Amino acid sequence: MSLDLFGNITPIETALAGVSLLKEFALKNEAILLADLATIVTQAPFRHMVTPSGFAMSVAMTNCGELGWVTDRQGYRYTQLDPLTQASWPAMPASFLTLSRAAAFTAGYADFTPDACLINRYQTGARMGLHQDKNERDFTQPIVSVSLGVPAMFQFGGFKRADKALSFPLYHGDVVVWGGDARLRYHGILPLKANVHPALGKVRINLTFRKAG
Ligand code: MD3
Ligand code: FE
């Protein structure tokens, strides 16, 4: 821990309380993760969901696991069925479950069992405005995020939308565990810059593992 001249924890350390950044944690399982992702999207394709106010999101989304996060004119919520097909969301593959549990364990959460994995696809220019994740039942449960493909600038703010945000890049293979005081902070992704990743091409994929129900 570094101290500032007055002996206090620095503002950056305060802002990052509850955040565990595991650089390249997903890399050793990259091949199986990408193969399992390809299977999921044949069953539950990426789609641009509509916000309650009627705008199509620039990020394309799908889900796997017992529950999937959706938005439409009715609001934000978790569902058991994919509204596009009326089928259950694809099961969470063992590769996803094992990776997310290992990351949570490393960050100090010994019994994290996600029931939902939201899968976000960013093409060039896609963004996610500052928001809080509040559709889950238990905010003492962390969220585990896995970044794949081209890098993105992540914004991490305070507990009110207008609070000043830090920005830092997230790269292919980075896994972040968001728990404790981090769990209810505003966060977002700046518009994705044009870029190419050798394995994924021009896109960024983000997996977020949640205990929603
Ligand atoms: C901090 N996704 O799906 S991942 C989301 O990169 C979302 O697609 C972004 O925000 C993305 O809701 C950011 C990092 C992340 C995810 C969830 C969080 C950070 C978080 C929940 C609470 C606090
Ligand atoms: Fe979020």
Coordinates of C-alpha atoms and ligand atoms in Angstrom, one line a residue:
M1 CA 0.0 0.0 0.0
S2 CA 1.4 3.4 -0.9
L3 CA 0.7 6.5 1.3
D4 CA 0.4 10.0 0.2
L5 CA 2.2 12.9 1.9
F6 CA -0.5 13.2 4.5
G7 CA -0.4 9.5 5.4
N8 CA -3.7 8.7 3.8
I9 CA -4.4 6.0 1.3
T10 CA -4.3 7.6 -2.1
P11 CA -7.5 8.3 -4.0
I12 CA -6.6 5.7 -6.6
E13 CA -6.3 3.0 -4.0
T14 CA -9.6 4.1 -2.4
A15 CA -11.3 3.9 -5.8
L16 CA -9.8 0.4 -6.5
A17 CA -10.8 -1.1 -3.2
G18 CA -12.6 -4.4 -4.0
V19 CA -11.0 -4.7 -7.5
S20 CA -8.6 -7.6 -8.3
L21 CA -7.0 -7.4 -11.7
L22 CA -5.6 -10.7 -12.8
K23 CA -3.5 -9.9 -15.9
E24 CA -3.6 -12.6 -18.6
F25 CA -5.4 -15.0 -16.3
A26 CA -7.6 -16.3 -19.2
L27 CA -4.7 -16.9 -21.6
K28 CA -3.9 -20.5 -20.8
N29 CA -7.5 -21.6 -21.5
E30 CA -7.9 -19.3 -24.5
A31 CA -8.5 -22.0 -27.1
I32 CA -11.2 -23.9 -25.2
L33 CA -12.9 -20.6 -24.1
L34 CA -13.1 -19.5 -27.8
A35 CA -14.3 -22.9 -29.0
D36 CA -17.0 -22.9 -26.3
L37 CA -18.0 -19.4 -27.1
A38 CA -18.4 -20.3 -30.8
T39 CA -20.8 -23.1 -29.8
I40 CA -22.9 -20.8 -27.6
V41 CA -23.4 -18.2 -30.3
T42 CA -24.7 -20.8 -32.8
Q43 CA -27.5 -21.5 -30.2
A44 CA -28.0 -18.0 -28.9
P45 CA -26.8 -15.5 -31.4
F46 CA -25.5 -12.0 -30.6
R47 CA -28.2 -9.4 -30.9
H48 CA -28.5 -5.6 -30.3
M49 CA -31.0 -5.3 -27.5
V50 CA -33.2 -2.3 -27.0
T51 CA -33.1 -0.1 -23.8
P52 CA -36.3 0.8 -22.0
S53 CA -36.1 4.2 -23.7
G54 CA -36.1 2.5 -27.1
F55 CA -32.5 2.8 -28.3
A56 CA -30.7 -0.2 -29.7
M57 CA -27.4 -0.8 -27.8
S58 CA -24.2 -0.5 -29.8
V59 CA -22.9 -3.6 -27.9
A60 CA -24.3 -6.9 -29.2
M61 CA -25.1 -9.4 -26.4
T62 CA -26.0 -13.0 -25.6
N63 CA -25.9 -15.1 -22.5
C64 CA -25.2 -18.6 -21.2
G65 CA -26.1 -20.1 -17.9
E66 CA -29.4 -20.7 -16.1
L67 CA -30.2 -17.0 -16.3
G68 CA -29.5 -14.3 -19.0
W69 CA -29.6 -10.6 -18.7
V70 CA -31.9 -8.9 -21.2
T71 CA -33.3 -5.4 -21.9
D72 CA -36.3 -4.4 -24.0
R73 CA -39.0 -1.7 -23.8
Q74 CA -40.2 -3.4 -20.6
G75 CA -36.9 -2.9 -18.7
Y76 CA -33.8 -4.6 -17.6
R77 CA -34.0 -8.1 -16.0
Y78 CA -32.8 -11.7 -15.9
T79 CA -34.7 -14.4 -17.8
Q80 CA -34.5 -18.2 -18.0
L81 CA -35.5 -18.2 -21.7
D82 CA -33.8 -16.4 -24.6
P83 CA -36.5 -14.0 -25.9
L84 CA -35.2 -14.5 -29.5
T85 CA -35.8 -18.3 -29.6
Q86 CA -37.9 -19.0 -26.4
A87 CA -35.3 -21.7 -25.6
S88 CA -33.3 -21.9 -22.4
W89 CA -30.0 -20.0 -22.6
P90 CA -27.1 -22.4 -23.5
A91 CA -25.6 -24.1 -20.5
M92 CA -22.5 -22.6 -19.0
P93 CA -19.6 -24.6 -20.3
A94 CA -17.2 -26.1 -17.8
S95 CA -14.4 -24.0 -19.2
F96 CA -16.3 -20.8 -18.3
L97 CA -17.4 -22.0 -14.9
T98 CA -13.9 -23.2 -13.9
L99 CA -12.2 -20.0 -15.1
S100 CA -14.6 -17.7 -13.2
R101 CA -14.5 -19.8 -10.0
A102 CA -10.6 -19.9 -10.1
A103 CA -10.5 -16.1 -10.5
A104 CA -13.0 -15.5 -7.7
F105 CA -11.1 -17.9 -5.5
T106 CA -7.8 -16.0 -6.2
A107 CA -9.5 -12.8 -5.2
G108 CA -10.7 -14.2 -1.9
Y109 CA -14.2 -15.5 -2.8
A110 CA -14.0 -19.2 -2.0
D111 CA -17.5 -20.3 -3.1
F112 CA -18.5 -18.2 -6.1
T113 CA -21.0 -20.1 -8.3
P114 CA -22.3 -18.0 -11.2
D115 CA -25.7 -18.7 -12.6
A116 CA -25.4 -16.2 -15.4
C117 CA -22.8 -15.2 -18.0
L118 CA -23.5 -12.1 -20.0
I119 CA -21.5 -12.0 -23.2
N120 CA -20.8 -8.6 -24.8
R121 CA -19.4 -8.1 -28.3
Y122 CA -17.9 -4.7 -29.2
Q123 CA -17.3 -3.8 -32.8
T124 CA -15.4 -0.6 -33.7
G125 CA -17.2 2.4 -32.1
A126 CA -19.4 0.3 -29.8
R127 CA -19.5 1.7 -26.2
M128 CA -21.2 1.2 -22.9
G129 CA -22.2 4.3 -21.0
L130 CA -21.6 4.7 -17.2
H131 CA -24.0 2.4 -15.3
Q132 CA -24.4 0.3 -12.2
D133 CA -25.1 -3.4 -12.2
K134 CA -28.1 -3.7 -9.9
N135 CA -30.3 -6.4 -11.4
E136 CA -28.7 -9.1 -9.2
R137 CA -30.2 -10.2 -5.9
D138 CA -27.1 -10.2 -3.7
F139 CA -24.5 -7.4 -4.1
T140 CA -22.1 -9.2 -1.7
Q141 CA -21.5 -11.6 -4.6
P142 CA -18.7 -10.4 -6.9
I143 CA -18.8 -10.1 -10.7
V144 CA -16.0 -11.6 -12.6
S145 CA -15.1 -10.1 -16.0
V146 CA -13.0 -11.6 -18.8
S147 CA -11.7 -9.5 -21.6
L148 CA -10.9 -11.0 -25.0
G149 CA -9.8 -9.5 -28.3
V150 CA -8.9 -5.9 -29.0
P151 CA -8.2 -3.7 -26.0
A152 CA -10.8 -1.2 -24.6
M153 CA -10.7 1.7 -22.3
F154 CA -12.6 0.9 -19.1
Q155 CA -14.1 3.8 -17.0
F156 CA -14.5 3.3 -13.3
G157 CA -16.4 5.9 -11.3
G158 CA -18.0 6.5 -8.0
F159 CA -21.4 5.7 -6.5
K160 CA -23.1 8.6 -8.4
R161 CA -23.1 8.9 -12.2
A162 CA -21.6 12.4 -12.0
D163 CA -18.6 11.2 -9.9
K164 CA -15.2 11.5 -11.6
A165 CA -14.1 8.3 -13.3
L166 CA -10.7 6.7 -13.6
S167 CA -9.9 5.2 -17.0
F168 CA -7.6 2.2 -17.6
P169 CA -7.2 -0.2 -20.5
L170 CA -8.4 -3.9 -20.4
Y171 CA -6.5 -6.3 -22.6
H172 CA -7.0 -9.8 -24.1
G173 CA -6.8 -12.3 -21.3
D174 CA -7.4 -9.9 -18.4
V175 CA -9.7 -11.1 -15.7
V176 CA -11.1 -8.7 -13.1
V177 CA -13.0 -9.6 -10.0
W178 CA -15.3 -6.8 -8.8
G179 CA -16.4 -7.2 -5.2
G180 CA -16.8 -5.3 -2.0
D181 CA -16.9 -1.6 -2.4
A182 CA -16.3 -1.9 -6.2
R183 CA -19.5 -3.8 -6.8
L184 CA -21.8 -0.8 -7.0
R185 CA -19.6 1.7 -8.6
Y186 CA -20.5 3.3 -11.9
H187 CA -18.5 1.9 -14.8
G188 CA -18.5 1.8 -18.6
I189 CA -16.5 1.3 -21.8
L190 CA -15.4 4.2 -24.1
P191 CA -16.0 3.8 -27.8
L192 CA -13.9 0.9 -29.2
K193 CA -11.0 2.1 -31.3
A194 CA -10.4 0.4 -34.7
N195 CA -7.9 -2.4 -34.0
V196 CA -7.2 -6.1 -34.9
H197 CA -6.5 -9.0 -32.6
P198 CA -4.8 -12.0 -34.2
A199 CA -7.3 -14.5 -32.8
L200 CA -10.6 -12.5 -32.8
G201 CA -10.2 -10.0 -35.5
K202 CA -11.7 -6.5 -35.1
V203 CA -13.9 -7.2 -32.1
R204 CA -13.7 -7.2 -28.3
I205 CA -15.6 -9.8 -26.3
N206 CA -16.3 -9.5 -22.7
L207 CA -17.7 -12.2 -20.4
T208 CA -19.3 -11.2 -17.1
F209 CA -20.0 -13.9 -14.6
R210 CA -22.7 -13.2 -12.1
K211 CA -24.7 -14.8 -9.3
A212 CA -27.9 -13.2 -10.4
G213 CA -30.6 -15.3 -8.8
Ligands
MD3_1 C1 -17.7 -3.1 -11.9 N1 -19.5 -4.8 -19.1 O1 -21.7 -6.2 -18.8 S1 -16.7 -5.4 -17.7 C2 -21.6 -5.2 -18.0 O2 -16.5 -4.6 -20.7 C3 -20.4 -4.4 -18.2 O3 -18.4 -5.2 -21.4 C4 -18.3 -4.0 -19.4 O4 -20.2 -3.4 -17.5 C5 -17.7 -4.7 -20.6 O5 -22.4 -4.8 -17.1 C6 -17.4 -3.9 -18.3 C7 -16.1 -4.9 -16.2 C8 -17.2 -4.8 -15.1 C9 -18.4 -5.6 -15.2 C10 -19.3 -5.5 -14.2 C11 -19.1 -4.7 -13.1 C12 -17.0 -4.0 -14.1 C13 -17.9 -3.9 -13.0 C14 -20.0 -4.6 -12.1 C15 -19.8 -3.8 -11.0 C16 -18.6 -3.0 -10.9
FE2 FE -21.8 -3.4 -15.9

